[in-house]
Amino acid sequence: MAEFTLELNDDQKQVRDWLHGFAEDVMRPAAAEWDEREETPWPIIQEAAKLGIYSLDFYAQQFFDPTGLGIPMAMEELFWGDAGIALSIVGTGLAAVGVLANGTEEQIGTWIPQMYGDVDDVKVAAFCSSEPDAGSDVASMRTRAVYDEAKDEWVLNGTKTWATNGGIANVHVVVAVVDPEIGSKGHASFIVPPNTPGLSQGQKFQKHGIRASHTAEVVLENVRVPGHCLLGGKEKLDERLARAREKAKAGGGERVKNAAMATFEASRPAVGAMAVGTARAAYEVALDYAKTREQFGRPIIDNQGIAFQLADMRTQIDAARLLVWRASWMATAGKPFTSAEGSMSKLYASEVAKKVTGQAIQILGGNGFTREYPVERMHRDAAIYTIFEGTSEIQRLVIARTLSGMPIR
């Protein structure tokens, strides 16, 4: 187990600088255009694929970094470039991780390459979990998967929402209820192969921010997938359901729910790192502007009101990064989040991103309110961090209940 460190090693610095160069030279010049178009930036994704950034190998290398800092470092640099384009680049990873976490070796080898495609024909994938009536409350999920034993097929019906790449993906990973009696432990994940009848794109959302990332509903109407598309296989599912039913009968339902919450807890620092990247980008714009913008015969940074704002912004960004790195290291080291450290990192970093991007607009004044300067877009993008992967209210609930010893429902 690697010791916790605040210093990136030489290999990590090399990757960081490489990603920073891509973010600065490729993503930033295109950010305003794709934000206005509200379309998936396929040319940028293709360029990322050519360089090896848009690939499973790259994210696997970062994920298995023994220090735990590979993923947060990568997320910060890409989202420093532009949040919407970055989410289009990393969004496929949500589905890929779902397969890696739950799939067999054969499923991993079959489906993940199809999620990314190749340099000449890039593809994207979608992870479909949230529903119109089941966001934070995953136990309220209604999408059902029923097994047709005669045909060895699963039949999926329901509507998913807020799906990154939903409807345009080559491969969809869909979470559905197979046993509604045991809550979230009665869920299973399914691969929906390309061109499967019955899957369609519903509403495409016109969003406040991250507009270069495609977000839509996914409608499932009698979608039939072969038995081998159940991630992990039916034997493993049957064993898991049997254990969950026994625990429920023995009064262990809350422990089952807590274990599920712990899984979510481990993924939240990555979102915190995205927020840190956006906050850092806005701070740097504001700092440069304050150094060069003159009023009353001197740069505005000479005014205490501006200087103190920038001091607070930098302090909060660094504090957020430290929380993210600590939680990421703990997750990699297998240390339990006894104080909900994963939720802490996501909560604080996301709130900092909203605050810092707002302060950046204020420092730029009227210029900050226009699309001529990027802080306006960064402020819109930052709003999502307090919402997805668990709202700030849910994070506070998780932290409070962890501290008090109350069950996390």
Short mmCIF file of C-alpha atoms in Angstrom, two decimals:
data_model
loop_
_atom_site.label_atom_id
_atom_site.label_comp_id
_atom_site.label_asym_id
_atom_site.label_seq_id
_atom_site.Cartn_x
_atom_site.Cartn_y
_atom_site.Cartn_z
CA MET A 1 0.00 0.00 0.00
CA ALA A 2 1.42 3.37 -1.04
CA GLU A 3 1.81 6.01 1.66
CA PHE A 4 -0.32 9.12 1.35
CA THR A 5 1.65 11.88 -0.36
CA LEU A 6 0.98 15.38 -1.60
CA GLU A 7 3.73 15.18 -4.22
CA LEU A 8 3.15 13.66 -7.65
CA ASN A 9 5.93 11.38 -8.84
CA ASP A 10 7.74 11.94 -12.14
CA ASP A 11 5.44 9.62 -14.13
CA GLN A 12 2.34 11.34 -12.75
CA LYS A 13 3.76 14.77 -13.54
CA GLN A 14 4.46 13.65 -17.10
CA VAL A 15 0.87 12.48 -17.54
CA ARG A 16 -0.44 15.66 -15.91
CA ASP A 17 1.55 17.87 -18.26
CA TRP A 18 0.49 15.80 -21.28
CA LEU A 19 -3.20 16.15 -20.34
CA HIS A 20 -2.76 19.84 -19.58
CA GLY A 21 -1.31 20.37 -23.04
CA PHE A 22 -4.28 18.60 -24.66
CA ALA A 23 -6.73 20.60 -22.54
CA GLU A 24 -5.02 23.89 -23.40
CA ASP A 25 -4.31 23.32 -27.09
CA VAL A 26 -7.29 21.22 -28.21
CA MET A 27 -10.17 21.55 -25.74
CA ARG A 28 -10.08 25.23 -24.77
CA PRO A 29 -10.03 26.69 -28.30
CA ALA A 30 -13.13 24.60 -29.14
CA ALA A 31 -15.01 25.01 -25.86
CA ALA A 32 -17.19 28.02 -26.72
CA GLU A 33 -18.18 26.58 -30.11
CA TRP A 34 -19.38 23.25 -28.76
CA ASP A 35 -21.12 24.91 -25.84
CA GLU A 36 -23.13 26.99 -28.33
CA ARG A 37 -23.82 24.02 -30.60
CA GLU A 38 -24.93 21.79 -27.72
CA GLU A 39 -23.69 18.76 -29.62
CA THR A 40 -21.29 15.92 -28.90
CA PRO A 41 -17.80 17.11 -29.97
CA TRP A 42 -16.92 14.09 -32.09
CA PRO A 43 -13.76 15.66 -33.63
CA ILE A 44 -12.36 16.35 -30.15
CA ILE A 45 -13.14 12.82 -28.98
CA GLN A 46 -11.46 11.45 -32.09
CA GLU A 47 -8.37 13.56 -31.41
CA ALA A 48 -8.34 12.26 -27.83
CA ALA A 49 -8.55 8.72 -29.21
CA LYS A 50 -5.59 9.32 -31.53
CA LEU A 51 -3.49 10.46 -28.59
CA GLY A 52 -4.58 7.55 -26.39
CA ILE A 53 -6.58 9.66 -23.94
CA TYR A 54 -9.95 8.30 -25.05
CA SER A 55 -9.27 4.65 -24.31
CA LEU A 56 -9.85 2.05 -21.64
CA ASP A 57 -6.10 1.49 -21.30
CA PHE A 58 -5.49 5.09 -20.28
CA TYR A 59 -8.19 5.14 -17.61
CA ALA A 60 -7.21 1.70 -16.35
CA GLN A 61 -3.64 2.94 -15.84
CA GLN A 62 -4.90 5.89 -13.83
CA PHE A 63 -7.39 3.79 -11.87
CA PHE A 64 -4.75 1.28 -10.82
CA ASP A 65 -2.26 3.95 -9.79
CA PRO A 66 -1.20 2.66 -6.34
CA THR A 67 -1.22 6.18 -4.86
CA GLY A 68 -4.86 6.70 -5.79
CA LEU A 69 -4.03 10.06 -7.38
CA GLY A 70 -4.14 9.04 -11.05
CA ILE A 71 -7.87 9.53 -11.59
CA PRO A 72 -8.29 12.80 -9.65
CA MET A 73 -5.21 14.26 -11.33
CA ALA A 74 -6.53 13.31 -14.79
CA MET A 75 -10.05 14.59 -14.05
CA GLU A 76 -8.77 17.92 -12.76
CA GLU A 77 -6.68 18.61 -15.85
CA LEU A 78 -9.37 17.63 -18.38
CA PHE A 79 -12.10 19.59 -16.61
CA TRP A 80 -9.70 22.53 -16.31
CA GLY A 81 -9.83 22.49 -20.11
CA ASP A 82 -13.64 22.46 -20.40
CA ALA A 83 -16.25 20.62 -18.41
CA GLY A 84 -18.67 19.86 -21.26
CA ILE A 85 -16.04 18.48 -23.63
CA ALA A 86 -14.32 16.64 -20.78
CA LEU A 87 -17.54 14.90 -19.80
CA SER A 88 -18.00 13.81 -23.41
CA ILE A 89 -14.53 12.28 -23.25
CA VAL A 90 -14.86 10.56 -19.87
CA GLY A 91 -18.60 9.74 -19.97
CA THR A 92 -18.04 6.36 -21.63
CA GLY A 93 -15.94 5.43 -18.61
CA LEU A 94 -19.11 5.28 -16.48
CA ALA A 95 -20.42 2.40 -18.55
CA ALA A 96 -17.00 0.78 -18.82
CA VAL A 97 -16.56 0.82 -15.04
CA GLY A 98 -20.01 -0.75 -14.69
CA VAL A 99 -18.89 -3.67 -16.85
CA LEU A 100 -15.48 -3.93 -15.16
CA ALA A 101 -17.07 -4.00 -11.72
CA ASN A 102 -19.78 -6.54 -12.45
CA GLY A 103 -18.97 -8.37 -15.68
CA THR A 104 -17.21 -11.63 -16.43
CA GLU A 105 -13.87 -11.67 -18.24
CA GLU A 106 -15.67 -12.63 -21.44
CA GLN A 107 -18.13 -9.74 -21.08
CA ILE A 108 -15.32 -7.30 -20.39
CA GLY A 109 -13.38 -8.47 -23.43
CA THR A 110 -16.46 -8.41 -25.66
CA TRP A 111 -18.22 -5.19 -24.78
CA ILE A 112 -15.69 -2.62 -23.61
CA PRO A 113 -13.86 -2.45 -26.96
CA GLN A 114 -17.23 -1.81 -28.61
CA MET A 115 -17.84 1.10 -26.21
CA TYR A 116 -14.78 2.98 -27.45
CA GLY A 117 -14.57 1.87 -31.07
CA ASP A 118 -11.26 2.75 -32.72
CA VAL A 119 -9.38 5.82 -33.88
CA ASP A 120 -11.11 5.85 -37.28
CA ASP A 121 -14.60 5.13 -35.91
CA VAL A 122 -14.95 6.30 -32.31
CA LYS A 123 -17.96 5.14 -30.30
CA VAL A 124 -19.44 6.15 -26.98
CA ALA A 125 -21.31 4.22 -24.30
CA ALA A 126 -24.01 5.15 -21.82
CA PHE A 127 -24.65 4.12 -18.22
CA CYS A 128 -28.37 4.27 -17.50
CA SER A 129 -29.38 4.25 -13.84
CA SER A 130 -31.40 7.36 -12.86
CA GLU A 131 -35.12 7.51 -13.55
CA PRO A 132 -37.73 10.29 -13.49
CA ASP A 133 -38.85 9.17 -10.01
CA ALA A 134 -35.63 7.55 -8.83
CA GLY A 135 -32.58 9.79 -8.63
CA SER A 136 -31.09 9.87 -5.14
CA ASP A 137 -33.72 7.34 -4.04
CA VAL A 138 -32.37 4.33 -5.96
CA ALA A 139 -34.76 2.00 -4.12
CA SER A 140 -37.63 3.61 -6.05
CA MET A 141 -36.33 2.37 -9.41
CA ARG A 142 -39.13 1.05 -11.64
CA THR A 143 -37.37 -0.24 -14.76
CA ARG A 144 -37.95 -3.98 -14.69
CA ALA A 145 -36.06 -6.90 -16.16
CA VAL A 146 -37.98 -10.17 -16.41
CA TYR A 147 -36.30 -13.43 -17.36
CA ASP A 148 -37.81 -15.44 -20.22
CA GLU A 149 -36.44 -18.86 -19.38
CA ALA A 150 -37.74 -20.51 -22.55
CA LYS A 151 -35.70 -18.19 -24.76
CA ASP A 152 -32.91 -17.41 -22.27
CA GLU A 153 -33.62 -13.71 -22.70
CA TRP A 154 -34.23 -10.78 -20.38
CA VAL A 155 -37.07 -8.40 -21.22
CA LEU A 156 -36.48 -4.78 -20.11
CA ASN A 157 -39.18 -2.12 -19.76
CA GLY A 158 -38.90 1.37 -18.32
CA THR A 159 -37.51 4.86 -18.80
CA LYS A 160 -34.09 6.09 -17.79
CA THR A 161 -33.18 9.75 -17.53
CA TRP A 162 -30.11 11.98 -17.23
CA ALA A 163 -28.13 9.42 -19.23
CA THR A 164 -24.83 10.77 -20.54
CA ASN A 165 -24.66 9.62 -24.20
CA GLY A 166 -28.14 8.14 -23.83
CA GLY A 167 -29.61 7.13 -27.18
CA ILE A 168 -26.47 7.93 -29.20
CA ALA A 169 -24.34 5.27 -27.52
CA ASN A 170 -23.15 2.16 -29.28
CA VAL A 171 -23.58 0.17 -26.06
CA HIS A 172 -25.95 0.95 -23.18
CA VAL A 173 -25.51 -0.45 -19.69
CA VAL A 174 -28.90 -0.47 -17.98
CA VAL A 175 -29.63 -1.00 -14.29
CA ALA A 176 -33.01 -2.65 -13.74
CA VAL A 177 -35.05 -4.27 -10.97
CA VAL A 178 -35.16 -8.05 -10.99
CA ASP A 179 -36.55 -8.51 -7.46
CA PRO A 180 -38.47 -5.51 -6.06
CA GLU A 181 -38.87 -7.09 -2.62
CA ILE A 182 -35.27 -6.53 -1.53
CA GLY A 183 -34.73 -2.91 -2.51
CA SER A 184 -31.49 -1.90 -4.19
CA LYS A 185 -30.05 -5.41 -3.72
CA GLY A 186 -32.71 -6.58 -6.16
CA HIS A 187 -31.09 -4.63 -8.99
CA ALA A 188 -28.95 -6.02 -11.81
CA SER A 189 -27.06 -4.52 -14.74
CA PHE A 190 -27.55 -5.47 -18.37
CA ILE A 191 -25.74 -4.82 -21.61
CA VAL A 192 -28.00 -3.61 -24.40
CA PRO A 193 -26.09 -4.29 -27.64
CA PRO A 194 -26.05 -1.89 -30.61
CA ASN A 195 -29.26 -1.63 -32.64
CA THR A 196 -31.35 -3.65 -30.20
CA PRO A 197 -35.07 -3.21 -31.04
CA GLY A 198 -37.14 -1.38 -28.43
CA LEU A 199 -34.43 0.97 -27.15
CA SER A 200 -34.89 4.57 -28.22
CA GLN A 201 -33.80 8.03 -27.23
CA GLY A 202 -36.43 10.05 -25.43
CA GLN A 203 -36.08 13.72 -24.62
CA LYS A 204 -32.67 15.27 -25.21
CA PHE A 205 -32.16 17.81 -22.45
CA GLN A 206 -31.20 21.40 -23.20
CA LYS A 207 -29.02 22.13 -20.22
CA HIS A 208 -27.83 25.16 -18.28
CA GLY A 209 -24.22 23.97 -18.47
CA ILE A 210 -21.97 21.13 -19.71
CA ARG A 211 -23.81 21.60 -22.99
CA ALA A 212 -21.19 19.81 -25.12
CA SER A 213 -22.13 16.60 -23.29
CA HIS A 214 -25.18 14.78 -24.64
CA THR A 215 -27.77 14.05 -21.94
CA ALA A 216 -31.07 12.35 -22.71
CA GLU A 217 -33.78 9.94 -21.67
CA VAL A 218 -33.53 6.31 -22.75
CA VAL A 219 -36.82 4.50 -23.33
CA LEU A 220 -36.97 0.70 -23.08
CA GLU A 221 -40.03 -0.97 -24.58
CA ASN A 222 -39.93 -4.77 -24.47
CA VAL A 223 -36.19 -4.70 -25.07
CA ARG A 224 -34.98 -8.28 -25.32
CA VAL A 225 -31.35 -9.03 -24.61
CA PRO A 226 -29.71 -12.47 -24.57
CA GLY A 227 -29.04 -14.14 -21.22
CA HIS A 228 -25.31 -13.57 -21.62
CA CYS A 229 -25.95 -9.80 -21.49
CA LEU A 230 -26.70 -9.98 -17.75
CA LEU A 231 -23.51 -8.69 -16.19
CA GLY A 232 -21.90 -11.35 -14.06
CA GLY A 233 -24.22 -14.10 -15.31
CA LYS A 234 -27.42 -15.60 -13.92
CA GLU A 235 -25.78 -18.03 -11.54
CA LYS A 236 -23.97 -15.24 -9.76
CA LEU A 237 -27.15 -13.14 -9.71
CA ASP A 238 -29.21 -15.97 -8.22
CA GLU A 239 -26.62 -16.49 -5.48
CA ARG A 240 -26.54 -12.78 -4.68
CA LEU A 241 -30.32 -12.51 -4.55
CA ALA A 242 -30.55 -15.53 -2.28
CA ARG A 243 -28.04 -14.01 0.16
CA ALA A 244 -29.86 -10.68 0.13
CA ARG A 245 -33.21 -12.36 0.84
CA GLU A 246 -31.72 -14.26 3.77
CA LYS A 247 -30.18 -11.09 5.20
CA ALA A 248 -33.48 -9.30 4.83
CA LYS A 249 -35.28 -12.07 6.71
CA ALA A 250 -32.63 -11.96 9.44
CA GLY A 251 -33.03 -8.21 9.83
CA GLY A 252 -29.84 -7.32 7.96
CA GLY A 253 -31.49 -5.03 5.45
CA GLU A 254 -29.83 -1.88 6.75
CA ARG A 255 -26.38 -3.46 6.52
CA VAL A 256 -27.10 -4.33 2.91
CA LYS A 257 -28.07 -0.72 2.18
CA ASN A 258 -24.98 0.62 3.93
CA ALA A 259 -22.75 -1.61 1.81
CA ALA A 260 -24.41 -0.24 -1.33
CA MET A 261 -23.89 3.32 -0.13
CA ALA A 262 -20.21 2.56 0.49
CA THR A 263 -19.85 1.69 -3.21
CA PHE A 264 -21.19 5.09 -4.24
CA GLU A 265 -18.98 6.74 -1.62
CA ALA A 266 -15.81 5.46 -3.32
CA SER A 267 -16.68 7.05 -6.70
CA ARG A 268 -17.46 10.55 -5.46
CA PRO A 269 -13.89 11.92 -5.20
CA ALA A 270 -13.60 11.76 -9.00
CA VAL A 271 -16.50 14.20 -9.29
CA GLY A 272 -14.83 16.36 -6.68
CA ALA A 273 -11.72 16.43 -8.86
CA MET A 274 -13.80 17.57 -11.83
CA ALA A 275 -15.13 20.44 -9.71
CA VAL A 276 -11.61 21.37 -8.62
CA GLY A 277 -10.55 21.58 -12.27
CA THR A 278 -13.37 23.96 -13.17
CA ALA A 279 -12.79 26.09 -10.06
CA ARG A 280 -9.07 26.32 -10.76
CA ALA A 281 -9.72 27.38 -14.35
CA ALA A 282 -12.03 30.21 -13.28
CA TYR A 283 -9.64 31.34 -10.55
CA GLU A 284 -6.74 31.56 -13.01
CA VAL A 285 -8.79 33.68 -15.42
CA ALA A 286 -9.80 36.00 -12.58
CA LEU A 287 -6.22 36.25 -11.28
CA ASP A 288 -4.81 37.15 -14.69
CA TYR A 289 -7.58 39.68 -15.26
CA ALA A 290 -7.05 41.30 -11.85
CA LYS A 291 -3.33 41.73 -12.59
CA THR A 292 -3.91 43.47 -15.91
CA ARG A 293 -7.20 45.34 -15.47
CA GLU A 294 -6.55 48.87 -14.27
CA GLN A 295 -8.99 51.17 -12.52
CA PHE A 296 -8.12 54.46 -10.83
CA GLY A 297 -4.58 54.19 -12.11
CA ARG A 298 -3.63 50.78 -10.73
CA PRO A 299 -4.35 47.06 -11.27
CA ILE A 300 -7.50 46.00 -9.47
CA ILE A 301 -5.58 43.29 -7.61
CA ASP A 302 -4.01 46.11 -5.61
CA ASN A 303 -7.43 46.67 -4.07
CA GLN A 304 -7.89 44.69 -0.89
CA GLY A 305 -11.46 43.75 -1.81
CA ILE A 306 -10.22 41.93 -4.93
CA ALA A 307 -7.01 40.57 -3.44
CA PHE A 308 -8.80 39.01 -0.48
CA GLN A 309 -11.34 37.36 -2.76
CA LEU A 310 -8.54 35.77 -4.78
CA ALA A 311 -6.79 34.66 -1.60
CA ASP A 312 -9.96 32.94 -0.40
CA MET A 313 -10.56 31.37 -3.82
CA ARG A 314 -7.07 29.85 -3.94
CA THR A 315 -7.31 28.62 -0.35
CA GLN A 316 -10.64 26.93 -0.96
CA ILE A 317 -9.46 25.28 -4.19
CA ASP A 318 -6.38 23.86 -2.47
CA ALA A 319 -8.48 22.65 0.47
CA ALA A 320 -10.91 20.95 -1.92
CA ARG A 321 -8.04 19.22 -3.74
CA LEU A 322 -6.64 17.96 -0.45
CA LEU A 323 -10.00 16.44 0.51
CA VAL A 324 -10.27 14.80 -2.92
CA TRP A 325 -6.75 13.38 -2.79
CA ARG A 326 -7.25 12.07 0.74
CA ALA A 327 -10.47 10.28 -0.19
CA SER A 328 -8.96 8.91 -3.41
CA TRP A 329 -5.96 7.54 -1.54
CA MET A 330 -8.21 6.01 1.13
CA ALA A 331 -10.35 4.29 -1.51
CA THR A 332 -7.28 2.83 -3.25
CA ALA A 333 -5.71 1.80 0.05
CA GLY A 334 -8.92 0.06 1.14
CA LYS A 335 -9.33 2.28 4.18
CA PRO A 336 -12.94 2.62 5.36
CA PHE A 337 -14.67 5.98 5.05
CA THR A 338 -15.54 6.14 8.74
CA SER A 339 -16.52 9.81 8.45
CA ALA A 340 -17.91 9.68 4.88
CA GLU A 341 -14.69 11.18 3.54
CA GLY A 342 -15.77 10.45 -0.05
CA SER A 343 -18.93 12.50 0.38
CA MET A 344 -16.97 15.21 2.19
CA SER A 345 -14.65 15.64 -0.78
CA LYS A 346 -17.46 15.79 -3.31
CA LEU A 347 -19.59 18.12 -1.18
CA TYR A 348 -16.85 20.64 -0.49
CA ALA A 349 -15.30 20.64 -3.96
CA SER A 350 -18.64 21.06 -5.72
CA GLU A 351 -19.70 23.93 -3.46
CA VAL A 352 -16.30 25.58 -3.96
CA ALA A 353 -16.66 25.32 -7.75
CA LYS A 354 -19.99 27.14 -7.68
CA LYS A 355 -18.66 29.82 -5.34
CA VAL A 356 -15.33 30.40 -7.06
CA THR A 357 -16.79 30.61 -10.57
CA GLY A 358 -19.33 33.13 -9.27
CA GLN A 359 -16.58 35.19 -7.66
CA ALA A 360 -14.62 35.08 -10.92
CA ILE A 361 -17.56 36.67 -12.73
CA GLN A 362 -17.72 39.37 -10.06
CA ILE A 363 -14.01 40.15 -10.38
CA LEU A 364 -14.35 40.50 -14.16
CA GLY A 365 -17.41 42.68 -13.68
CA GLY A 366 -19.45 43.26 -16.83
CA ASN A 367 -16.90 41.34 -18.89
CA GLY A 368 -17.45 38.29 -16.71
CA PHE A 369 -21.14 38.36 -17.55
CA THR A 370 -20.47 38.07 -21.28
CA ARG A 371 -19.58 35.04 -23.36
CA GLU A 372 -16.47 36.82 -24.56
CA TYR A 373 -14.82 35.55 -21.37
CA PRO A 374 -14.97 31.87 -20.32
CA VAL A 375 -15.94 32.38 -16.67
CA GLU A 376 -19.59 32.77 -17.65
CA ARG A 377 -19.53 29.28 -19.16
CA MET A 378 -17.52 27.88 -16.25
CA HIS A 379 -20.12 29.20 -13.80
CA ARG A 380 -22.91 27.47 -15.73
CA ASP A 381 -20.90 24.26 -15.89
CA ALA A 382 -20.11 24.32 -12.16
CA ALA A 383 -23.79 24.17 -11.23
CA ILE A 384 -23.96 20.46 -12.09
CA TYR A 385 -21.39 19.38 -9.51
CA THR A 386 -23.76 20.00 -6.59
CA ILE A 387 -26.42 17.91 -8.36
CA PHE A 388 -25.08 14.79 -10.06
CA GLU A 389 -23.50 11.79 -8.29
CA GLY A 390 -25.62 12.76 -5.29
CA THR A 391 -26.79 16.30 -4.52
CA SER A 392 -25.11 18.38 -1.84
CA GLU A 393 -28.10 17.70 0.36
CA ILE A 394 -27.61 13.94 -0.03
CA GLN A 395 -23.89 14.31 0.74
CA ARG A 396 -24.70 16.16 3.96
CA LEU A 397 -27.20 13.47 4.85
CA VAL A 398 -24.64 10.72 4.28
CA ILE A 399 -22.00 12.56 6.32
CA ALA A 400 -24.37 13.37 9.18
CA ARG A 401 -25.72 9.84 9.42
CA THR A 402 -22.23 8.37 9.24
CA LEU A 403 -21.09 10.59 12.10
CA SER A 404 -24.18 9.84 14.19
CA GLY A 405 -24.21 6.12 13.51
CA MET A 406 -27.69 6.28 12.03
CA PRO A 407 -28.49 3.95 9.12
CA ILE A 408 -28.01 5.43 5.62
CA ARG A 409 -31.20 4.70 3.70
#
